[in-house]
XYZ file of C-alpha atoms in Angstrom:
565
model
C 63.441 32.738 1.706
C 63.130 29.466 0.793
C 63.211 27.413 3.881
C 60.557 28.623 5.235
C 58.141 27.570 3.222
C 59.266 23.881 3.276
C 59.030 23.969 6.939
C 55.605 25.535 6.406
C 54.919 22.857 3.929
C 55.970 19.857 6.616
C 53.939 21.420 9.377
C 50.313 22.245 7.225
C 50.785 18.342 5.340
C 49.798 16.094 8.501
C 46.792 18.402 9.508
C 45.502 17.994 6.259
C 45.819 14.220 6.433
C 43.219 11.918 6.601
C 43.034 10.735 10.233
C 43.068 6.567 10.145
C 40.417 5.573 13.850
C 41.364 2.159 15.193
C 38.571 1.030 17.905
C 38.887 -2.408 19.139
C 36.574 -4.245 22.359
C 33.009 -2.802 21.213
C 31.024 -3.452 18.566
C 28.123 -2.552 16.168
C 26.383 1.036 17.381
C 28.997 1.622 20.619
C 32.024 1.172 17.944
C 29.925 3.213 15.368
C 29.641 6.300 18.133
C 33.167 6.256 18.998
C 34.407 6.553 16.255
C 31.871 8.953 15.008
C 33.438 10.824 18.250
C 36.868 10.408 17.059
C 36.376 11.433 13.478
C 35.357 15.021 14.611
C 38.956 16.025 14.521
C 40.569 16.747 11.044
C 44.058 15.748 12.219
C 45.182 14.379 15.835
C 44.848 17.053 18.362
C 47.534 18.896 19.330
C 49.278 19.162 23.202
C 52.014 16.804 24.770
C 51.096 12.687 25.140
C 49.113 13.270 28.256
C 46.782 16.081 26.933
C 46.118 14.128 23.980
C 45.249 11.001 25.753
C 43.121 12.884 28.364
C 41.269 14.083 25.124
C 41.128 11.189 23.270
C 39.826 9.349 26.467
C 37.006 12.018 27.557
C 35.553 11.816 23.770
C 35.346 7.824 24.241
C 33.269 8.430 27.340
C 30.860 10.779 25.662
C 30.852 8.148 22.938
C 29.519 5.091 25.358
C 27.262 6.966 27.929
C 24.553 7.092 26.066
C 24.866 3.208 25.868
C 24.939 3.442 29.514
C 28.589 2.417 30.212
C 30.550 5.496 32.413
C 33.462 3.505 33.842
C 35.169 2.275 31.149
C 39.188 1.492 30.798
C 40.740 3.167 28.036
C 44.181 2.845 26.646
C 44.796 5.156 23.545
C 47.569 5.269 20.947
C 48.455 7.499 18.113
C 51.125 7.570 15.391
C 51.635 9.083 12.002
C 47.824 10.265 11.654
C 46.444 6.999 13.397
C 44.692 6.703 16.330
C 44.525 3.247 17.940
C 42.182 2.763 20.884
C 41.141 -0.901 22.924
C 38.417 -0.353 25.187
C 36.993 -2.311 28.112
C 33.157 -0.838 28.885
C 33.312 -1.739 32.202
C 30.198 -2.695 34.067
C 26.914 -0.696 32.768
C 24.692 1.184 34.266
C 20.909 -0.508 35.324
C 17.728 0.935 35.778
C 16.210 0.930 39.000
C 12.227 1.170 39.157
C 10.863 4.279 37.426
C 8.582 6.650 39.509
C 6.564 8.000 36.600
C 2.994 9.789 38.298
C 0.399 12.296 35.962
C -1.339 14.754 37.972
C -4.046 14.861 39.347
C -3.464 11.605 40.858
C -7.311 10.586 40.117
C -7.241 11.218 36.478
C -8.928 8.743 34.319
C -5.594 8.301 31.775
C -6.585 7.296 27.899
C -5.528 3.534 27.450
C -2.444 4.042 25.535
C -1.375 7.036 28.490
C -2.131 4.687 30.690
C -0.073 1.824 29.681
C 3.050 3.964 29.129
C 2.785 5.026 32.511
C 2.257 1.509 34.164
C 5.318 -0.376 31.651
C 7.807 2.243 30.278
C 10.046 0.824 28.026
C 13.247 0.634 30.549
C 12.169 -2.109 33.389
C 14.408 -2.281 36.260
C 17.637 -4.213 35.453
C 18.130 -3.202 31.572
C 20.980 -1.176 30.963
C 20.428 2.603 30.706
C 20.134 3.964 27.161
C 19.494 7.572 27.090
C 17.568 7.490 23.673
C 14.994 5.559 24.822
C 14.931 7.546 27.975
C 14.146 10.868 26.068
C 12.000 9.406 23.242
C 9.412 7.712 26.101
C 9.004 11.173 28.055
C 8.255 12.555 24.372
C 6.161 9.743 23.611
C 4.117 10.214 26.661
C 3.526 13.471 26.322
C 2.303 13.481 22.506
C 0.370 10.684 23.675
C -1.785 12.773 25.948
C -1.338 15.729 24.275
C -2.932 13.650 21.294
C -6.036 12.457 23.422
C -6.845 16.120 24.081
C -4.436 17.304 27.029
C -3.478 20.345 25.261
C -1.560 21.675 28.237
C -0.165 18.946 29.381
C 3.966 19.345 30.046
C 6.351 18.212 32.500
C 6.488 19.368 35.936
C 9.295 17.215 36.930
C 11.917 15.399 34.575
C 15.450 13.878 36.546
C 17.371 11.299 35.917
C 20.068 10.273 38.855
C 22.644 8.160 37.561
C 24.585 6.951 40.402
C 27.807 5.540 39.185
C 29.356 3.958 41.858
C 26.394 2.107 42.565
C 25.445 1.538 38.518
C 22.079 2.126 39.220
C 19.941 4.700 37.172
C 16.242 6.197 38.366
C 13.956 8.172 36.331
C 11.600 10.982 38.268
C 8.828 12.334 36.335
C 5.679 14.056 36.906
C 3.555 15.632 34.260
C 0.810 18.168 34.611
C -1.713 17.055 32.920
C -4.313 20.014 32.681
C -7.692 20.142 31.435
C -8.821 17.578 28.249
C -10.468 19.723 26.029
C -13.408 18.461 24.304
C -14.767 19.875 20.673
C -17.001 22.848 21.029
C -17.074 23.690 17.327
C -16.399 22.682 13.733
C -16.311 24.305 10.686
C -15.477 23.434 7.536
C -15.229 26.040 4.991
C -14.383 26.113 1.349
C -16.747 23.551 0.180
C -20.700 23.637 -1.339
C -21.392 19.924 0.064
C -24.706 20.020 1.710
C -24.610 19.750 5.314
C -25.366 16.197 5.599
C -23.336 14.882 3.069
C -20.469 16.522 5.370
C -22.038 14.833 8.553
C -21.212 11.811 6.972
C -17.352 12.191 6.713
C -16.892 13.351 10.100
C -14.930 11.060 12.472
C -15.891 13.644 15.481
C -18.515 15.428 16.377
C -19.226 18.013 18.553
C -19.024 17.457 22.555
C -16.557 14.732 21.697
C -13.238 14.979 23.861
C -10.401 16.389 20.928
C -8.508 13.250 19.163
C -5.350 14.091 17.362
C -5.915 10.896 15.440
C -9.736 11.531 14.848
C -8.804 14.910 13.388
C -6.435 13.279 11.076
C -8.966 10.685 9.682
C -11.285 13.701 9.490
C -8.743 15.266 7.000
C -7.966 11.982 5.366
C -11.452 11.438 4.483
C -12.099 14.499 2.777
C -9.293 13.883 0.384
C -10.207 10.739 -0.282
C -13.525 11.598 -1.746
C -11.804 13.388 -4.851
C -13.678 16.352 -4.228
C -10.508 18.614 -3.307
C -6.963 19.511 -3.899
C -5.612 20.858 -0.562
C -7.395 20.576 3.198
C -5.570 22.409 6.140
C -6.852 21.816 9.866
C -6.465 24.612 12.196
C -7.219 24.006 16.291
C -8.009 26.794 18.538
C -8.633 26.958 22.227
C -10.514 28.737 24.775
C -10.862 28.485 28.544
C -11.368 26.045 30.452
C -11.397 23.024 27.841
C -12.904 24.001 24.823
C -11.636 22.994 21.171
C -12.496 24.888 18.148
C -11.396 22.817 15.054
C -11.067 24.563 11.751
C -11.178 22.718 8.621
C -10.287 25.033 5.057
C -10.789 23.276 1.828
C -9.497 23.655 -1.697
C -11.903 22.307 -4.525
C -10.927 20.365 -7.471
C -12.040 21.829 -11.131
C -15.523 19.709 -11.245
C -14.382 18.762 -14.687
C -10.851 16.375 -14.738
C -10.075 14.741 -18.189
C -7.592 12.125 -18.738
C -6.192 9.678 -21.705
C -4.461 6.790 -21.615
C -2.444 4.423 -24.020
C -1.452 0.926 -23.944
C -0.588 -2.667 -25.512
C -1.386 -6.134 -24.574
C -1.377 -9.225 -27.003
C -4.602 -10.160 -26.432
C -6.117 -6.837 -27.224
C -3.268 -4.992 -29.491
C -2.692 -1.249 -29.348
C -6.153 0.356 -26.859
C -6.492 4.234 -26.319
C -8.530 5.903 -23.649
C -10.327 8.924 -23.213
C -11.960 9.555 -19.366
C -14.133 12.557 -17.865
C -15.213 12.810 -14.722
C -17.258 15.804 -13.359
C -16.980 15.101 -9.475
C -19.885 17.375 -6.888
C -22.976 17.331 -9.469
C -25.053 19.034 -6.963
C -24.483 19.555 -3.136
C -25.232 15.922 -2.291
C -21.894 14.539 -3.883
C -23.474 13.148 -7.023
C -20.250 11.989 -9.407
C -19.955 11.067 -13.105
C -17.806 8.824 -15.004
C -17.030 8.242 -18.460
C -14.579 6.762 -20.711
C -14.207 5.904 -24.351
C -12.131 2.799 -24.927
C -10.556 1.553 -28.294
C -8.687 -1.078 -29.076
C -7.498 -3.315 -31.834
C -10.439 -5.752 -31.160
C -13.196 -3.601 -30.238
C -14.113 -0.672 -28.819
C -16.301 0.113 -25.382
C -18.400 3.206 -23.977
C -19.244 3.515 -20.723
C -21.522 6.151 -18.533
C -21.183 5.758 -14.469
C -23.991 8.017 -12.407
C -22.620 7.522 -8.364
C -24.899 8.815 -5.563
C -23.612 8.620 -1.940
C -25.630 6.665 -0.281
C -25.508 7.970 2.389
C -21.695 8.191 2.485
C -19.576 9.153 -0.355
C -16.345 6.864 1.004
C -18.305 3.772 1.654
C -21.638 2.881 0.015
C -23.325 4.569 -3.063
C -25.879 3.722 -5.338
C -24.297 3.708 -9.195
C -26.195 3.521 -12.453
C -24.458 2.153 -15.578
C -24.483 2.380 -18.509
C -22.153 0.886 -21.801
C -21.862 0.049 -24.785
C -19.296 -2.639 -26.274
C -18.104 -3.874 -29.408
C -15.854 -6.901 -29.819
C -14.608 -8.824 -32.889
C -11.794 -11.483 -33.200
C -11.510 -13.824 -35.859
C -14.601 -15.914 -35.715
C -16.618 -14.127 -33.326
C -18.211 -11.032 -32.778
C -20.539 -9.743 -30.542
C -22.002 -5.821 -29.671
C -23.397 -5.659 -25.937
C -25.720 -2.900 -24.993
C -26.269 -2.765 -20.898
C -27.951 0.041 -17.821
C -28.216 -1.062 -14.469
C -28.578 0.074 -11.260
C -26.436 -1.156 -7.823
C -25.697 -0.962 -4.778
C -21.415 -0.385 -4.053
C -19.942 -0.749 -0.548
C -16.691 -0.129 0.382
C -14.538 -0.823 3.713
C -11.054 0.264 4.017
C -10.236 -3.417 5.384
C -9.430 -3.203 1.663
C -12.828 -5.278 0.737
C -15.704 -3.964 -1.409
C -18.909 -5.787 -2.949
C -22.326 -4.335 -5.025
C -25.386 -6.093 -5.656
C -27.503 -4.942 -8.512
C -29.529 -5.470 -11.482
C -28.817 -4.579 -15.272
C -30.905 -4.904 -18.317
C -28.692 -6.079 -21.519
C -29.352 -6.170 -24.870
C -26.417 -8.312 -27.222
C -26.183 -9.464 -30.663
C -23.435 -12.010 -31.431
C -22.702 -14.338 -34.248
C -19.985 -16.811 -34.178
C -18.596 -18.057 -37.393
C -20.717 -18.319 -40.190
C -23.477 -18.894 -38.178
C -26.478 -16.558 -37.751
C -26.535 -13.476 -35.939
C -28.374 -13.843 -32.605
C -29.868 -11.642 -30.372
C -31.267 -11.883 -27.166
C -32.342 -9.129 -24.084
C -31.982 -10.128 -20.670
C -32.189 -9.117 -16.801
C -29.413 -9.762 -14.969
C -29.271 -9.560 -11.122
C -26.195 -9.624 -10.096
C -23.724 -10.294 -6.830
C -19.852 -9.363 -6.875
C -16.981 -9.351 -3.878
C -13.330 -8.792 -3.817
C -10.861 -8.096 -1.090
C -6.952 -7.472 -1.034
C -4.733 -7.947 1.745
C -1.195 -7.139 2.453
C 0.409 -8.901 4.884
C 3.797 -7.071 5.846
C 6.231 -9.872 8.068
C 9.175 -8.370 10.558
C 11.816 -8.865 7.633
C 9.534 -5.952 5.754
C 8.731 -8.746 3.399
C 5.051 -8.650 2.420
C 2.551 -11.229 0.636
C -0.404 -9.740 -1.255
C -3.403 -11.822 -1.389
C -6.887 -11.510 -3.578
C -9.561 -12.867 -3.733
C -12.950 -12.211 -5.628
C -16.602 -13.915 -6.341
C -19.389 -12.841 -9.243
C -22.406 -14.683 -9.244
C -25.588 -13.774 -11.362
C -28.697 -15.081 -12.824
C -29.585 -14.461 -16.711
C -33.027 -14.529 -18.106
C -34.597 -13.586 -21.377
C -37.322 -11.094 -21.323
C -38.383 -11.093 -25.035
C -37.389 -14.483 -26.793
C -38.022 -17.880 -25.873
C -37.579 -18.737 -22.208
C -33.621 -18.947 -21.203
C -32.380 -19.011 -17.918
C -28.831 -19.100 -16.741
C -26.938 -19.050 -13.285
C -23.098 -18.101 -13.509
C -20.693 -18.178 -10.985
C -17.192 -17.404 -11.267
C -14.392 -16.854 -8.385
C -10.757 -17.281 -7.770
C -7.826 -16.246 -5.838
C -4.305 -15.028 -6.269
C -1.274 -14.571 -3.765
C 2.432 -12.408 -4.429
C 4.338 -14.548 -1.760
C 7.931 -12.656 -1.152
C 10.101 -15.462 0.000
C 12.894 -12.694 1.035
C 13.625 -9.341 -0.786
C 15.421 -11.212 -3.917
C 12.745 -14.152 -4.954
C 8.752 -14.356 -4.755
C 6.256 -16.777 -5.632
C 3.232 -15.359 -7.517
C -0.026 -17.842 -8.048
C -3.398 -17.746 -9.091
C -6.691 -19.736 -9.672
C -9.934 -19.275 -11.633
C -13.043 -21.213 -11.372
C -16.264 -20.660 -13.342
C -19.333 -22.450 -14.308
C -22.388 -21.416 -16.133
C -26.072 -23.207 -14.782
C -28.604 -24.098 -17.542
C -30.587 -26.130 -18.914
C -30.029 -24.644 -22.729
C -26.089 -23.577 -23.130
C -26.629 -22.691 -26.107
C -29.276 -20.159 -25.493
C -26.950 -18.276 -23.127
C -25.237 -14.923 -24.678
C -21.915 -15.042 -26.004
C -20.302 -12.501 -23.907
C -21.175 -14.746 -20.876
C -19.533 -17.692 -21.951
C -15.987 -18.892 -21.261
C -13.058 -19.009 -23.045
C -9.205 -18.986 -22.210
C -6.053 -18.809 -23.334
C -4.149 -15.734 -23.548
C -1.901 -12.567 -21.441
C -4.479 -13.529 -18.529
C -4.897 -16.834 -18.451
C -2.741 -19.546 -20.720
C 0.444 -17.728 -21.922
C 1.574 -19.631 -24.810
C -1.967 -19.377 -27.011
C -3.701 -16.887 -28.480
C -6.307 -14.393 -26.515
C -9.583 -16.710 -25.510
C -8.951 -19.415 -28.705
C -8.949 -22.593 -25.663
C -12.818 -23.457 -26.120
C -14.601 -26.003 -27.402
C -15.955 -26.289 -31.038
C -18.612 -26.889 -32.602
C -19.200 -29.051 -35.843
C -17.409 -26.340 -38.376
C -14.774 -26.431 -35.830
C -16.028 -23.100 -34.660
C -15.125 -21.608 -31.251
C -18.584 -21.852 -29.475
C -17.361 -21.140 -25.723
C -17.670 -23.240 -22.727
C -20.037 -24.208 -19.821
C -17.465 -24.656 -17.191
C -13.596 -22.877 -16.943
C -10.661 -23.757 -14.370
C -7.184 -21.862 -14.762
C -4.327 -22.160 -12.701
C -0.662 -20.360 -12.594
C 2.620 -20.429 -11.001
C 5.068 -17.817 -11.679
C 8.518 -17.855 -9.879
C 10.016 -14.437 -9.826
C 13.563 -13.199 -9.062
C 14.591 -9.334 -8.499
C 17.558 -7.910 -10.653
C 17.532 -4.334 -9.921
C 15.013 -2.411 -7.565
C 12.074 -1.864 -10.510
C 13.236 -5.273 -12.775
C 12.278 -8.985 -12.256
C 13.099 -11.954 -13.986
C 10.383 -14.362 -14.432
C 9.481 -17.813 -15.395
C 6.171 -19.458 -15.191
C 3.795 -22.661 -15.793
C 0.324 -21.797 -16.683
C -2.334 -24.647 -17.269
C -6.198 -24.151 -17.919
C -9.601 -25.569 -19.984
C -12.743 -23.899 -20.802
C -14.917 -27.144 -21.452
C -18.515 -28.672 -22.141
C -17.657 -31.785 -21.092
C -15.381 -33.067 -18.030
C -13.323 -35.218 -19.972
C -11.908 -32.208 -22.327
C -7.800 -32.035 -21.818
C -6.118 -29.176 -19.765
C -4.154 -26.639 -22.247
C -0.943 -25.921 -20.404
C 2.225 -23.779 -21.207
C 5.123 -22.193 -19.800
C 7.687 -19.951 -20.266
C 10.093 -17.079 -19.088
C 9.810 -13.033 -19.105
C 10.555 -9.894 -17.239
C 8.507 -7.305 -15.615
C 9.435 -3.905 -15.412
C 8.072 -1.956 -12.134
C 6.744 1.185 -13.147
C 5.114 4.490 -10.934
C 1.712 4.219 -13.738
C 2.193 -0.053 -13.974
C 3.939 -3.033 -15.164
C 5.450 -4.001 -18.383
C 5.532 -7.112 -18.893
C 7.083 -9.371 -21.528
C 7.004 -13.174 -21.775
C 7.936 -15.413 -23.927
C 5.668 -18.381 -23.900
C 5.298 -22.525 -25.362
C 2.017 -24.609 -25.211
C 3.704 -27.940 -23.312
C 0.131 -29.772 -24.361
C -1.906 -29.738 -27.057
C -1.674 -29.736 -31.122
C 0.314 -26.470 -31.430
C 3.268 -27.733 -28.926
C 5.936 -26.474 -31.211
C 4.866 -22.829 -31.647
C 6.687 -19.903 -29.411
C 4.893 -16.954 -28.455
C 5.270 -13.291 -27.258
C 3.074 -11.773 -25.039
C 3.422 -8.126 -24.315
C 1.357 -6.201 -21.395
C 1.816 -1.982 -21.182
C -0.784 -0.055 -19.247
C 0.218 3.950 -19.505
C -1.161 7.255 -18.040
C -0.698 10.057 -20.187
């Protein structure tokens, strides 16, 4: 009883072999496919040489004629769970002009229909690749379908492939139908005024139905923070008319959040935030957050009113108050104001505006000051991302504050400040990157002295000079007290290389001066560090030298954590 089990053994053994595929005379995606062809089997078919061969042979030609080659020569060999194939592709098949018509003939076509019809993506003389084929008749007809043609489909779709000949032409006519236009829309689930919803629409009734006007419509809601879920329904009815549906989810008008971090320049900070978003049916939002860290602590009070649109310009009244104490200054700032925000999603923004402050500093042993000003006040930043064919991407920003100080209740003082700089993430490929960054600043008046502390300069620090302590770069006074300076440059160069998807190594030159006087010395320093990607921020941690100055010989850390809890 024996025996037959061995022979059973013998016989079951080389199905359950891995098969070894041998393809040689294509490359890349054709050898890819054929052997993807091959591999189907779990053991080498089964039949006398010929049979085998004949399969072998047919899979190979469903492997390459969606490349576009049908007469190819094929020799096939197999042995002891290996198939071996060489393969000649033969000449391909080329496309002959494409006959591609939308009915009616007189149709006015949308510009992206249009230029699909005039240029498909197979011109006469490539080689015929069936994927493109099908993905440009699907193309087409999204592309109308998403410019309103709700009924649009194909009337006629062939494709003769004449082999002898290795010529290929494409016959297709669609039916276009009627482009429906919007007769209605509602939006439902919300308790926005009427015209602060006018505002978000990107289509309004009468227009002719956009697939990618719709979307926008749906994008924009979400983006004003108001809800947690949209859903966009479309309905129809005869002849062309568009019904579009919009149902909303609200947020909880109250949304709380805390936060904890680190940074060397301002130790361990917590936050506490509230927002209470749709105040009243106009969109009215408030802000607030409680800040504390090892070197001061900050309140601050945000009012926003869409002005008119919630997305892109609102009026905002602030309000704070800060506290701020290092080791020979300290200074408590009490501010309102009112401005005007703008917003563009070319990634730019800017607000103009006017705040009233009230601050009390002393530095050193000095006196305790205190002064009240109005402040009228400019600022502008953009962002760009600049994505190259390699999927590399530089990141570039730039920003400019500019305001004008004067005292309402002391002795005249009058100040102009102006500060701006720029800084660019340059991936070189996907392994190193460039990072740099500049900071100019400069403070107009006749009296420096007589200008608050909190609008002076100072650097040194996580932000500015890595190798010295937060904002101790500034010049002195007689005591050899920190007093701040008129004028600030800062400059950085950070070379950065990737070790693992979320981990970089770093190293870095930093040089800067917050200064009185032109001649004062640039404080420079460099160092190396890591930065650990995060989905809520970077860590970062550098270790840092001063190259210039008095304290060249002194190392020193500096840690950056931002968290959401």
């Amino acid at each position: 009883m024996w025996l037959p089990a061995v022979l059973l053994g013998v016989i079951w053994l080389p199905a359950q072999a891995q098969l070894n595929i041998e393809v040689n005379g294509v490359d890349g995606e054709l050898k890819t496919n054929v052997r993807l062809h091959l591999s189907r089997w779990d053991s080498l078919p089964r039949g006398d040489d010929d049979q085998i061969r004949r399969q072998i042979q047919n899979r190979v030609r469903k492997a390459l004629q969606p490349f576009g080659y049908y007469q190819p020569e094929i020799d096939a060999r197999w042995q002891e769970g290996t198939i071996q194939v060489d393969i000649g592709k033969g000449p391909p098949i080329r496309w002959q002009p494409a006959r591609v018509d939308i009915q009616p003939a007189q149709l006015d076509l949308p510009q992206a229909a249009a230029e699909l019809v005039n240029k498909p993506p197979f011109q006469p003389g490539d080689i015929l690749r069936h994927q493109i084929y099908e993905d440009y008749k699907k193309r087409l007809l999204l592309t109308m379908r998403q410019a309103g043609f709700l009924d649009a489909n194909w009337q006629t779709s062939r494709l003769h492939i004449d082999v002898e000949a290795g010529t290929a032409q494409a016959r297709l006519v669609m039916s276009a139908g009627e482009r429906y236009r919007i007769h209605k829309i509602r939006i439902v689930g919300t308790d926005l005024a009427e015209d602060t919803i006018q505002t978000l629409l990107t289509i309004n009734e009468g227009d002719w139905y956009s697939t990618n006007a719709v979307g926008k419509l749906y994008e924009n809601l979400l983006s004003t923070g108001y809800y947690a879920n949209a859903s966009v329904d479309l309905n129809t009815e005869p002849p062309n008319r568009a019904i579009v549906t919009v149902s909303l989810t609200e947020k909880a008008k109250d949304q709380f959040t805390t936060g904890i971090g680190y940074g060397t320049d301002t130790g361990a900070r917590a936050k506490l935030g509230w927002t209470r978003s749709r105040v009243n049916d106009r969109g009215d939002d408030i802000y607030s957050n409680i800040q504390v860290s090892q070197i001061g602590q900050e309140v601050t009070f945000q009012y926003h009113i869409p002005w008119p649109h919630p997305l892109k310009r609102y009026l905002s009244w602030d309000t704070g108050w800060k506290h701020e104490e290092t080791t020979d200054r300290e200074s408590t700032l009490l501010s309102t104001g009112l401005s005007l925000k703008r917003i563009e999603q070319q990634h730019w923004q800017y607000s103009v505006g006017v705040n009233l402050e009230h601050e009390n500093y002393q530095q050193g042993d000095n006196p305790d000051e205190t002064i009240t000003y109005a402040l009228p006040n400019f600022h502008y930043i953009r962002r760009q991302l600049f994505t190259r064919p390699d999927a590399t991407e530089s990141t570039l920003k730039y920003w400019f504050d500019t305001s004008l100080g004067f005292s309402l209740l002391e002795d005249h003082t009058l100040f102009w400040s102006v500060l701006g700089g720029a800084s660019l993430v340059h991936e070189l490929n996907h392994t190193h990157s460039l990072a740099t960054r500049v900071e100019l600043g400069a403070i107009m008046t006749g009296d420096f002295y007589a200008v608050p502390l909190s609008k002076r300069f100072y650097v040194g620090g996580d932000q500015t000079v890595r190798g010295f302590r937060y904002n101790t770069l500034a010049p002195e006074d007689e005591d050899g007290e920190l007093v701040g300076g008129q004028f600030m440059n800062v400059f950085s160069l950070e070379y950065r290389y990737r070790l693992t998807e979320n981990w970089q190594a770093a190293t870095f030159v930093d040089t800067g001066r917050s200064y009185i006087s032109s001649h004062a010395p640039f404080h420079s320093g460099a160092g190396i560090g890591v930065r650990w990607m995060l989905p809520v921020g970077t860590f970062s941690f550098d270790i840092a030298k001063p190259i210039t100055g008095e304290d060249d010989s002194s190392i020193r850390f500096h840690l950056y954590l931002g968290m959401v809890l």
